[in-house]
């Protein structure tokens, strides 16, 4: 049976190195490891799933594909399904950024020997980027795509090459998140780059990227409309913050759109 991945899962699959020992956390129906095994891309895989329904579906998928010798489906929470040194690539997709961070942090001792993380947060991408920085994982690439009316970001991070020291990582990280001025004059500082993505927010950005942040502007507008119905002093102060954020986003979008002309 041929497995066709969604665009989102295909991007993740494309970033899994050849002959990886993979752990796919929150594997759902184990589609990703099954596809990679059928393509002879991985040496072995652990499909981790905490919920009974998806776990059973993953077991059926692996058995139906006769891939039990390559893929082992394990039930457990997060990285609890993995032993330290057992895998060298971990994929986590389809969750909020906060949950992805909590999974990685709770299982940080399981990351020994892991060389690559491929992460796809549904929201809170900045939380993931911040965690990667704090734990000295170097963000190597970012991709944004739209599928079925939803926009997804995929992040690829690696351990610094063998022989690097902490100072070299800090320098590479500082360079990546160094403030940069766009042609329109807008300055993307460290906090903006964490939010937008240092690779995704280059001068010429994709239409999907602009659409994502236009959705954010629309969201801020809805929040402001709700706040307008309240006379509380605290709400007034928060409203000023939302107004400023929305205004900056609108300026950024105009800047990006001008750069595409």
PDB file of C-alpha atoms in Angstrom:
ATOM      1  CA  UNK A   1       0.000   0.000   0.000  1.00  0.00           C
ATOM      2  CA  UNK A   2       1.387   3.371  -1.049  1.00  0.00           C
ATOM      3  CA  UNK A   3       1.321   6.029   1.662  1.00  0.00           C
ATOM      4  CA  UNK A   4       0.851   9.627   0.571  1.00  0.00           C
ATOM      5  CA  UNK A   5       1.698  12.163   3.237  1.00  0.00           C
ATOM      6  CA  UNK A   6       0.114  15.556   3.710  1.00  0.00           C
ATOM      7  CA  UNK A   7       2.272  18.511   2.679  1.00  0.00           C
ATOM      8  CA  UNK A   8       2.991  19.147   6.351  1.00  0.00           C
ATOM      9  CA  UNK A   9       4.166  15.609   7.086  1.00  0.00           C
ATOM     10  CA  UNK A  10       6.063  15.462   3.798  1.00  0.00           C
ATOM     11  CA  UNK A  11       8.119  18.493   4.818  1.00  0.00           C
ATOM     12  CA  UNK A  12       8.937  16.815   8.112  1.00  0.00           C
ATOM     13  CA  UNK A  13       9.838  13.591   6.311  1.00  0.00           C
ATOM     14  CA  UNK A  14      12.132  15.470   3.930  1.00  0.00           C
ATOM     15  CA  UNK A  15      14.141  16.702   6.918  1.00  0.00           C
ATOM     16  CA  UNK A  16      14.672  13.276   8.473  1.00  0.00           C
ATOM     17  CA  UNK A  17      18.244  12.215   7.554  1.00  0.00           C
ATOM     18  CA  UNK A  18      18.920   8.968   5.710  1.00  0.00           C
ATOM     19  CA  UNK A  19      19.415   5.905   7.911  1.00  0.00           C
ATOM     20  CA  UNK A  20      18.128   7.711  10.981  1.00  0.00           C
ATOM     21  CA  UNK A  21      17.090   6.013  14.168  1.00  0.00           C
ATOM     22  CA  UNK A  22      13.852   7.958  14.546  1.00  0.00           C
ATOM     23  CA  UNK A  23      11.478   8.666  17.397  1.00  0.00           C
ATOM     24  CA  UNK A  24       8.174  10.126  16.224  1.00  0.00           C
ATOM     25  CA  UNK A  25       6.451  11.495  19.321  1.00  0.00           C
ATOM     26  CA  UNK A  26       2.685  11.814  19.137  1.00  0.00           C
ATOM     27  CA  UNK A  27       2.830   9.565  16.097  1.00  0.00           C
ATOM     28  CA  UNK A  28      -0.961   9.227  15.778  1.00  0.00           C
ATOM     29  CA  UNK A  29      -1.426   6.598  13.030  1.00  0.00           C
ATOM     30  CA  UNK A  30       2.345   6.172  12.586  1.00  0.00           C
ATOM     31  CA  UNK A  31       2.071   7.501   9.045  1.00  0.00           C
ATOM     32  CA  UNK A  32       5.401   9.322   9.136  1.00  0.00           C
ATOM     33  CA  UNK A  33       7.599   6.411  10.260  1.00  0.00           C
ATOM     34  CA  UNK A  34       5.679   4.003   8.007  1.00  0.00           C
ATOM     35  CA  UNK A  35       6.286   6.220   4.985  1.00  0.00           C
ATOM     36  CA  UNK A  36       9.986   6.632   5.831  1.00  0.00           C
ATOM     37  CA  UNK A  37      10.425   2.885   6.359  1.00  0.00           C
ATOM     38  CA  UNK A  38       8.734   2.082   3.048  1.00  0.00           C
ATOM     39  CA  UNK A  39      11.067   4.571   1.357  1.00  0.00           C
ATOM     40  CA  UNK A  40      14.083   2.895   3.004  1.00  0.00           C
ATOM     41  CA  UNK A  41      14.968   6.189   4.646  1.00  0.00           C
ATOM     42  CA  UNK A  42      15.312   5.036   8.254  1.00  0.00           C
ATOM     43  CA  UNK A  43      17.156   2.260  10.025  1.00  0.00           C
ATOM     44  CA  UNK A  44      14.570   1.950  12.785  1.00  0.00           C
ATOM     45  CA  UNK A  45      11.782   3.957  14.376  1.00  0.00           C
ATOM     46  CA  UNK A  46       9.844   4.302  17.580  1.00  0.00           C
ATOM     47  CA  UNK A  47       6.286   5.546  17.165  1.00  0.00           C
ATOM     48  CA  UNK A  48       5.264   7.015  20.499  1.00  0.00           C
ATOM     49  CA  UNK A  49       1.630   7.682  21.359  1.00  0.00           C
ATOM     50  CA  UNK A  50       0.001   8.291  24.731  1.00  0.00           C
ATOM     51  CA  UNK A  51      -3.669   8.032  23.730  1.00  0.00           C
ATOM     52  CA  UNK A  52      -5.185   4.540  23.339  1.00  0.00           C
ATOM     53  CA  UNK A  53      -7.106   5.162  20.087  1.00  0.00           C
ATOM     54  CA  UNK A  54      -4.165   6.545  18.076  1.00  0.00           C
ATOM     55  CA  UNK A  55      -1.867   3.969  19.691  1.00  0.00           C
ATOM     56  CA  UNK A  56      -4.066   1.121  18.459  1.00  0.00           C
ATOM     57  CA  UNK A  57      -4.280   2.725  15.015  1.00  0.00           C
ATOM     58  CA  UNK A  58      -0.477   2.983  14.882  1.00  0.00           C
ATOM     59  CA  UNK A  59      -0.122  -0.684  15.810  1.00  0.00           C
ATOM     60  CA  UNK A  60      -2.546  -1.656  13.038  1.00  0.00           C
ATOM     61  CA  UNK A  61      -0.711   0.536  10.553  1.00  0.00           C
ATOM     62  CA  UNK A  62       2.667  -0.999  11.304  1.00  0.00           C
ATOM     63  CA  UNK A  63       1.364  -4.563  11.312  1.00  0.00           C
ATOM     64  CA  UNK A  64      -0.627  -4.005   8.135  1.00  0.00           C
ATOM     65  CA  UNK A  65       2.508  -2.696   6.446  1.00  0.00           C
ATOM     66  CA  UNK A  66       4.570  -5.610   7.799  1.00  0.00           C
ATOM     67  CA  UNK A  67       7.135  -3.229   9.235  1.00  0.00           C
ATOM     68  CA  UNK A  68       7.351  -4.597  12.783  1.00  0.00           C
ATOM     69  CA  UNK A  69      11.062  -5.294  12.276  1.00  0.00           C
ATOM     70  CA  UNK A  70      11.726  -1.589  11.694  1.00  0.00           C
ATOM     71  CA  UNK A  71       9.009   0.298  13.604  1.00  0.00           C
ATOM     72  CA  UNK A  72       8.136  -0.316  17.234  1.00  0.00           C
ATOM     73  CA  UNK A  73       4.959   1.306  18.527  1.00  0.00           C
ATOM     74  CA  UNK A  74       5.225   2.248  22.181  1.00  0.00           C
ATOM     75  CA  UNK A  75       2.607   3.738  24.443  1.00  0.00           C
ATOM     76  CA  UNK A  76       3.760   6.456  26.768  1.00  0.00           C
ATOM     77  CA  UNK A  77       3.869  10.169  27.456  1.00  0.00           C
ATOM     78  CA  UNK A  78       6.325  12.178  25.400  1.00  0.00           C
ATOM     79  CA  UNK A  79       9.926  11.019  25.498  1.00  0.00           C
ATOM     80  CA  UNK A  80       9.123   8.423  28.165  1.00  0.00           C
ATOM     81  CA  UNK A  81       8.930   5.942  25.269  1.00  0.00           C
ATOM     82  CA  UNK A  82      12.614   6.488  24.419  1.00  0.00           C
ATOM     83  CA  UNK A  83      15.793   5.386  26.142  1.00  0.00           C
ATOM     84  CA  UNK A  84      18.821   7.688  26.175  1.00  0.00           C
ATOM     85  CA  UNK A  85      21.060   6.961  23.192  1.00  0.00           C
ATOM     86  CA  UNK A  86      18.383   4.931  21.407  1.00  0.00           C
ATOM     87  CA  UNK A  87      17.605   7.398  18.607  1.00  0.00           C
ATOM     88  CA  UNK A  88      19.410  10.158  16.737  1.00  0.00           C
ATOM     89  CA  UNK A  89      16.435  12.056  15.254  1.00  0.00           C
ATOM     90  CA  UNK A  90      13.195  13.122  16.943  1.00  0.00           C
ATOM     91  CA  UNK A  91      10.067  14.469  15.265  1.00  0.00           C
ATOM     92  CA  UNK A  92       7.198  16.116  17.135  1.00  0.00           C
ATOM     93  CA  UNK A  93       4.303  17.578  15.177  1.00  0.00           C
ATOM     94  CA  UNK A  94       0.756  18.840  15.481  1.00  0.00           C
ATOM     95  CA  UNK A  95       0.923  20.236  19.022  1.00  0.00           C
ATOM     96  CA  UNK A  96       1.168  23.659  20.586  1.00  0.00           C
ATOM     97  CA  UNK A  97       4.648  25.061  21.056  1.00  0.00           C
ATOM     98  CA  UNK A  98       4.233  25.070  24.833  1.00  0.00           C
ATOM     99  CA  UNK A  99       3.440  21.354  24.852  1.00  0.00           C
ATOM    100  CA  UNK A 100       6.392  20.557  22.566  1.00  0.00           C
ATOM    101  CA  UNK A 101       8.694  22.461  24.911  1.00  0.00           C
ATOM    102  CA  UNK A 102       7.310  20.657  27.970  1.00  0.00           C
ATOM    103  CA  UNK A 103       7.837  17.273  26.251  1.00  0.00           C
ATOM    104  CA  UNK A 104      11.435  18.116  25.356  1.00  0.00           C
ATOM    105  CA  UNK A 105      12.186  19.582  28.773  1.00  0.00           C
ATOM    106  CA  UNK A 106      10.649  16.669  30.659  1.00  0.00           C
ATOM    107  CA  UNK A 107      12.723  14.243  28.597  1.00  0.00           C
ATOM    108  CA  UNK A 108      15.876  16.311  28.244  1.00  0.00           C
ATOM    109  CA  UNK A 109      17.964  13.409  29.575  1.00  0.00           C
ATOM    110  CA  UNK A 110      16.670  11.308  26.634  1.00  0.00           C
ATOM    111  CA  UNK A 111      18.232  13.686  24.102  1.00  0.00           C
ATOM    112  CA  UNK A 112      21.726  12.303  24.556  1.00  0.00           C
ATOM    113  CA  UNK A 113      22.926  11.161  21.148  1.00  0.00           C
ATOM    114  CA  UNK A 114      20.113  12.939  19.320  1.00  0.00           C
ATOM    115  CA  UNK A 115      21.523  15.020  16.481  1.00  0.00           C
ATOM    116  CA  UNK A 116      18.390  16.466  14.905  1.00  0.00           C
ATOM    117  CA  UNK A 117      14.976  17.714  15.990  1.00  0.00           C
ATOM    118  CA  UNK A 118      12.203  18.352  13.459  1.00  0.00           C
ATOM    119  CA  UNK A 119       9.392  20.203  15.197  1.00  0.00           C
ATOM    120  CA  UNK A 120       6.046  21.432  13.917  1.00  0.00           C
ATOM    121  CA  UNK A 121       4.223  23.544  16.485  1.00  0.00           C
ATOM    122  CA  UNK A 122       0.673  24.587  15.629  1.00  0.00           C
ATOM    123  CA  UNK A 123       1.043  27.750  17.720  1.00  0.00           C
ATOM    124  CA  UNK A 124       3.699  29.200  20.016  1.00  0.00           C
ATOM    125  CA  UNK A 125       6.607  28.819  17.607  1.00  0.00           C
ATOM    126  CA  UNK A 126       8.501  31.476  19.548  1.00  0.00           C
ATOM    127  CA  UNK A 127       8.395  29.294  22.670  1.00  0.00           C
ATOM    128  CA  UNK A 128      10.075  26.488  20.735  1.00  0.00           C
ATOM    129  CA  UNK A 129      12.744  28.797  19.313  1.00  0.00           C
ATOM    130  CA  UNK A 130      13.472  30.167  22.788  1.00  0.00           C
ATOM    131  CA  UNK A 131      13.826  26.669  24.254  1.00  0.00           C
ATOM    132  CA  UNK A 132      16.182  25.637  21.465  1.00  0.00           C
ATOM    133  CA  UNK A 133      18.380  28.630  22.242  1.00  0.00           C
ATOM    134  CA  UNK A 134      18.422  27.959  25.961  1.00  0.00           C
ATOM    135  CA  UNK A 135      19.310  24.298  25.439  1.00  0.00           C
ATOM    136  CA  UNK A 136      21.931  25.106  22.777  1.00  0.00           C
ATOM    137  CA  UNK A 137      20.232  23.539  19.787  1.00  0.00           C
ATOM    138  CA  UNK A 138      21.105  25.470  16.639  1.00  0.00           C
ATOM    139  CA  UNK A 139      18.122  26.380  14.466  1.00  0.00           C
ATOM    140  CA  UNK A 140      19.189  25.363  10.962  1.00  0.00           C
ATOM    141  CA  UNK A 141      16.085  25.887   8.820  1.00  0.00           C
ATOM    142  CA  UNK A 142      12.434  26.914   8.883  1.00  0.00           C
ATOM    143  CA  UNK A 143       9.615  26.258   6.431  1.00  0.00           C
ATOM    144  CA  UNK A 144       6.093  27.643   6.261  1.00  0.00           C
ATOM    145  CA  UNK A 145       3.237  26.147   4.277  1.00  0.00           C
ATOM    146  CA  UNK A 146      -0.512  26.281   3.930  1.00  0.00           C
ATOM    147  CA  UNK A 147      -2.695  23.193   3.764  1.00  0.00           C
ATOM    148  CA  UNK A 148      -6.457  22.827   4.010  1.00  0.00           C
ATOM    149  CA  UNK A 149      -6.827  26.442   5.083  1.00  0.00           C
ATOM    150  CA  UNK A 150      -4.294  26.186   7.909  1.00  0.00           C
ATOM    151  CA  UNK A 151      -0.762  27.563   8.049  1.00  0.00           C
ATOM    152  CA  UNK A 152       2.047  25.528   9.577  1.00  0.00           C
ATOM    153  CA  UNK A 153       5.670  26.212  10.441  1.00  0.00           C
ATOM    154  CA  UNK A 154       8.268  23.446  10.560  1.00  0.00           C
ATOM    155  CA  UNK A 155      11.536  23.994  12.440  1.00  0.00           C
ATOM    156  CA  UNK A 156      14.752  22.020  12.035  1.00  0.00           C
ATOM    157  CA  UNK A 157      17.360  22.146  14.783  1.00  0.00           C
ATOM    158  CA  UNK A 158      20.652  20.343  15.254  1.00  0.00           C
ATOM    159  CA  UNK A 159      23.262  19.931  17.881  1.00  0.00           C
ATOM    160  CA  UNK A 160      26.363  21.982  17.042  1.00  0.00           C
ATOM    161  CA  UNK A 161      28.980  19.956  15.198  1.00  0.00           C
ATOM    162  CA  UNK A 162      31.374  17.911  17.274  1.00  0.00           C
ATOM    163  CA  UNK A 163      34.198  20.022  18.586  1.00  0.00           C
ATOM    164  CA  UNK A 164      32.193  23.208  18.960  1.00  0.00           C
ATOM    165  CA  UNK A 165      32.389  24.864  22.329  1.00  0.00           C
ATOM    166  CA  UNK A 166      29.786  26.941  24.101  1.00  0.00           C
ATOM    167  CA  UNK A 167      31.302  30.231  22.958  1.00  0.00           C
ATOM    168  CA  UNK A 168      31.022  29.216  19.300  1.00  0.00           C
ATOM    169  CA  UNK A 169      27.370  28.285  19.760  1.00  0.00           C
ATOM    170  CA  UNK A 170      26.638  31.579  21.493  1.00  0.00           C
ATOM    171  CA  UNK A 171      28.265  33.498  18.665  1.00  0.00           C
ATOM    172  CA  UNK A 172      26.329  31.611  15.970  1.00  0.00           C
ATOM    173  CA  UNK A 173      23.101  32.114  17.901  1.00  0.00           C
ATOM    174  CA  UNK A 174      23.764  35.819  18.438  1.00  0.00           C
ATOM    175  CA  UNK A 175      24.442  36.272  14.736  1.00  0.00           C
ATOM    176  CA  UNK A 176      21.183  34.525  13.842  1.00  0.00           C
ATOM    177  CA  UNK A 177      19.130  36.702  16.179  1.00  0.00           C
ATOM    178  CA  UNK A 178      21.050  39.936  15.662  1.00  0.00           C
ATOM    179  CA  UNK A 179      18.809  42.939  14.979  1.00  0.00           C
ATOM    180  CA  UNK A 180      18.370  43.667  11.295  1.00  0.00           C
ATOM    181  CA  UNK A 181      16.856  46.591   9.473  1.00  0.00           C
ATOM    182  CA  UNK A 182      14.519  45.992   6.557  1.00  0.00           C
ATOM    183  CA  UNK A 183      14.660  48.203   3.497  1.00  0.00           C
ATOM    184  CA  UNK A 184      11.589  50.068   4.707  1.00  0.00           C
ATOM    185  CA  UNK A 185      13.408  51.004   7.905  1.00  0.00           C
ATOM    186  CA  UNK A 186      11.617  48.624  10.284  1.00  0.00           C
ATOM    187  CA  UNK A 187      14.072  47.034  12.733  1.00  0.00           C
ATOM    188  CA  UNK A 188      13.541  43.368  13.590  1.00  0.00           C
ATOM    189  CA  UNK A 189      15.032  42.961  17.041  1.00  0.00           C
ATOM    190  CA  UNK A 190      15.650  39.718  18.901  1.00  0.00           C
ATOM    191  CA  UNK A 191      12.082  39.431  20.176  1.00  0.00           C
ATOM    192  CA  UNK A 192      10.613  39.990  16.723  1.00  0.00           C
ATOM    193  CA  UNK A 193      12.958  37.389  15.235  1.00  0.00           C
ATOM    194  CA  UNK A 194      11.918  34.862  17.871  1.00  0.00           C
ATOM    195  CA  UNK A 195       8.284  35.506  17.043  1.00  0.00           C
ATOM    196  CA  UNK A 196       8.590  35.648  13.253  1.00  0.00           C
ATOM    197  CA  UNK A 197      11.482  33.249  12.725  1.00  0.00           C
ATOM    198  CA  UNK A 198      14.990  34.378  11.727  1.00  0.00           C
ATOM    199  CA  UNK A 199      14.855  32.487   8.411  1.00  0.00           C
ATOM    200  CA  UNK A 200      11.209  33.098   7.566  1.00  0.00           C
ATOM    201  CA  UNK A 201      11.419  36.872   8.051  1.00  0.00           C
ATOM    202  CA  UNK A 202      13.977  37.642   5.373  1.00  0.00           C
ATOM    203  CA  UNK A 203      13.445  40.754   3.251  1.00  0.00           C
ATOM    204  CA  UNK A 204      11.534  38.859   0.558  1.00  0.00           C
ATOM    205  CA  UNK A 205       9.030  36.657   2.360  1.00  0.00           C
ATOM    206  CA  UNK A 206       6.473  34.184   1.046  1.00  0.00           C
ATOM    207  CA  UNK A 207       2.815  34.968   0.458  1.00  0.00           C
ATOM    208  CA  UNK A 208       1.933  32.292   3.018  1.00  0.00           C
ATOM    209  CA  UNK A 209       4.092  34.012   5.618  1.00  0.00           C
ATOM    210  CA  UNK A 210       2.375  37.352   4.962  1.00  0.00           C
ATOM    211  CA  UNK A 211      -1.021  35.633   5.156  1.00  0.00           C
ATOM    212  CA  UNK A 212      -0.148  34.168   8.541  1.00  0.00           C
ATOM    213  CA  UNK A 213       0.618  37.551  10.019  1.00  0.00           C
ATOM    214  CA  UNK A 214      -2.382  39.159   8.359  1.00  0.00           C
ATOM    215  CA  UNK A 215      -4.474  36.559  10.209  1.00  0.00           C
ATOM    216  CA  UNK A 216      -2.729  37.709  13.386  1.00  0.00           C
ATOM    217  CA  UNK A 217      -3.662  41.335  12.647  1.00  0.00           C
ATOM    218  CA  UNK A 218      -7.278  40.251  12.180  1.00  0.00           C
ATOM    219  CA  UNK A 219      -7.119  38.378  15.490  1.00  0.00           C
ATOM    220  CA  UNK A 220      -5.805  41.464  17.269  1.00  0.00           C
ATOM    221  CA  UNK A 221      -8.638  43.493  15.744  1.00  0.00           C
ATOM    222  CA  UNK A 222     -11.195  41.075  17.180  1.00  0.00           C
ATOM    223  CA  UNK A 223      -9.526  41.249  20.608  1.00  0.00           C
ATOM    224  CA  UNK A 224      -9.553  45.056  20.493  1.00  0.00           C
ATOM    225  CA  UNK A 225     -13.240  45.089  19.569  1.00  0.00           C
ATOM    226  CA  UNK A 226     -13.970  42.930  22.603  1.00  0.00           C
ATOM    227  CA  UNK A 227     -11.859  45.161  24.852  1.00  0.00           C
ATOM    228  CA  UNK A 228     -13.704  48.237  23.618  1.00  0.00           C
ATOM    229  CA  UNK A 229     -16.802  46.973  25.447  1.00  0.00           C
ATOM    230  CA  UNK A 230     -15.028  47.169  28.811  1.00  0.00           C
ATOM    231  CA  UNK A 231     -14.392  50.338  30.837  1.00  0.00           C
ATOM    232  CA  UNK A 232     -11.937  48.727  33.269  1.00  0.00           C
ATOM    233  CA  UNK A 233      -8.669  50.645  33.723  1.00  0.00           C
ATOM    234  CA  UNK A 234      -6.664  47.429  33.411  1.00  0.00           C
ATOM    235  CA  UNK A 235      -8.352  46.711  30.085  1.00  0.00           C
ATOM    236  CA  UNK A 236      -7.451  50.202  28.846  1.00  0.00           C
ATOM    237  CA  UNK A 237      -3.762  49.577  29.622  1.00  0.00           C
ATOM    238  CA  UNK A 238      -3.798  46.214  27.890  1.00  0.00           C
ATOM    239  CA  UNK A 239      -5.630  47.743  24.955  1.00  0.00           C
ATOM    240  CA  UNK A 240      -2.720  50.139  24.398  1.00  0.00           C
ATOM    241  CA  UNK A 241      -0.346  47.175  24.187  1.00  0.00           C
ATOM    242  CA  UNK A 242      -2.571  45.383  21.680  1.00  0.00           C
ATOM    243  CA  UNK A 243      -2.957  48.543  19.605  1.00  0.00           C
ATOM    244  CA  UNK A 244       0.819  49.013  19.475  1.00  0.00           C
ATOM    245  CA  UNK A 245       1.404  45.365  18.513  1.00  0.00           C
ATOM    246  CA  UNK A 246      -1.256  45.462  15.797  1.00  0.00           C
ATOM    247  CA  UNK A 247       0.152  48.702  14.419  1.00  0.00           C
ATOM    248  CA  UNK A 248       3.670  47.265  14.205  1.00  0.00           C
ATOM    249  CA  UNK A 249       2.386  44.144  12.476  1.00  0.00           C
ATOM    250  CA  UNK A 250       0.534  46.239   9.923  1.00  0.00           C
ATOM    251  CA  UNK A 251       3.708  48.228   9.289  1.00  0.00           C
ATOM    252  CA  UNK A 252       5.663  45.020   8.829  1.00  0.00           C
ATOM    253  CA  UNK A 253       3.135  43.542   6.405  1.00  0.00           C
ATOM    254  CA  UNK A 254       3.188  46.724   4.333  1.00  0.00           C
ATOM    255  CA  UNK A 255       6.976  46.541   4.322  1.00  0.00           C
ATOM    256  CA  UNK A 256       7.026  42.906   3.148  1.00  0.00           C
ATOM    257  CA  UNK A 257       4.421  43.545   0.481  1.00  0.00           C
ATOM    258  CA  UNK A 258       6.404  46.505  -0.832  1.00  0.00           C
ATOM    259  CA  UNK A 259       9.515  44.304  -0.976  1.00  0.00           C
ATOM    260  CA  UNK A 260       7.653  41.837  -3.206  1.00  0.00           C
ATOM    261  CA  UNK A 261       6.651  44.456  -5.762  1.00  0.00           C
TER     262      UNK A 261
END
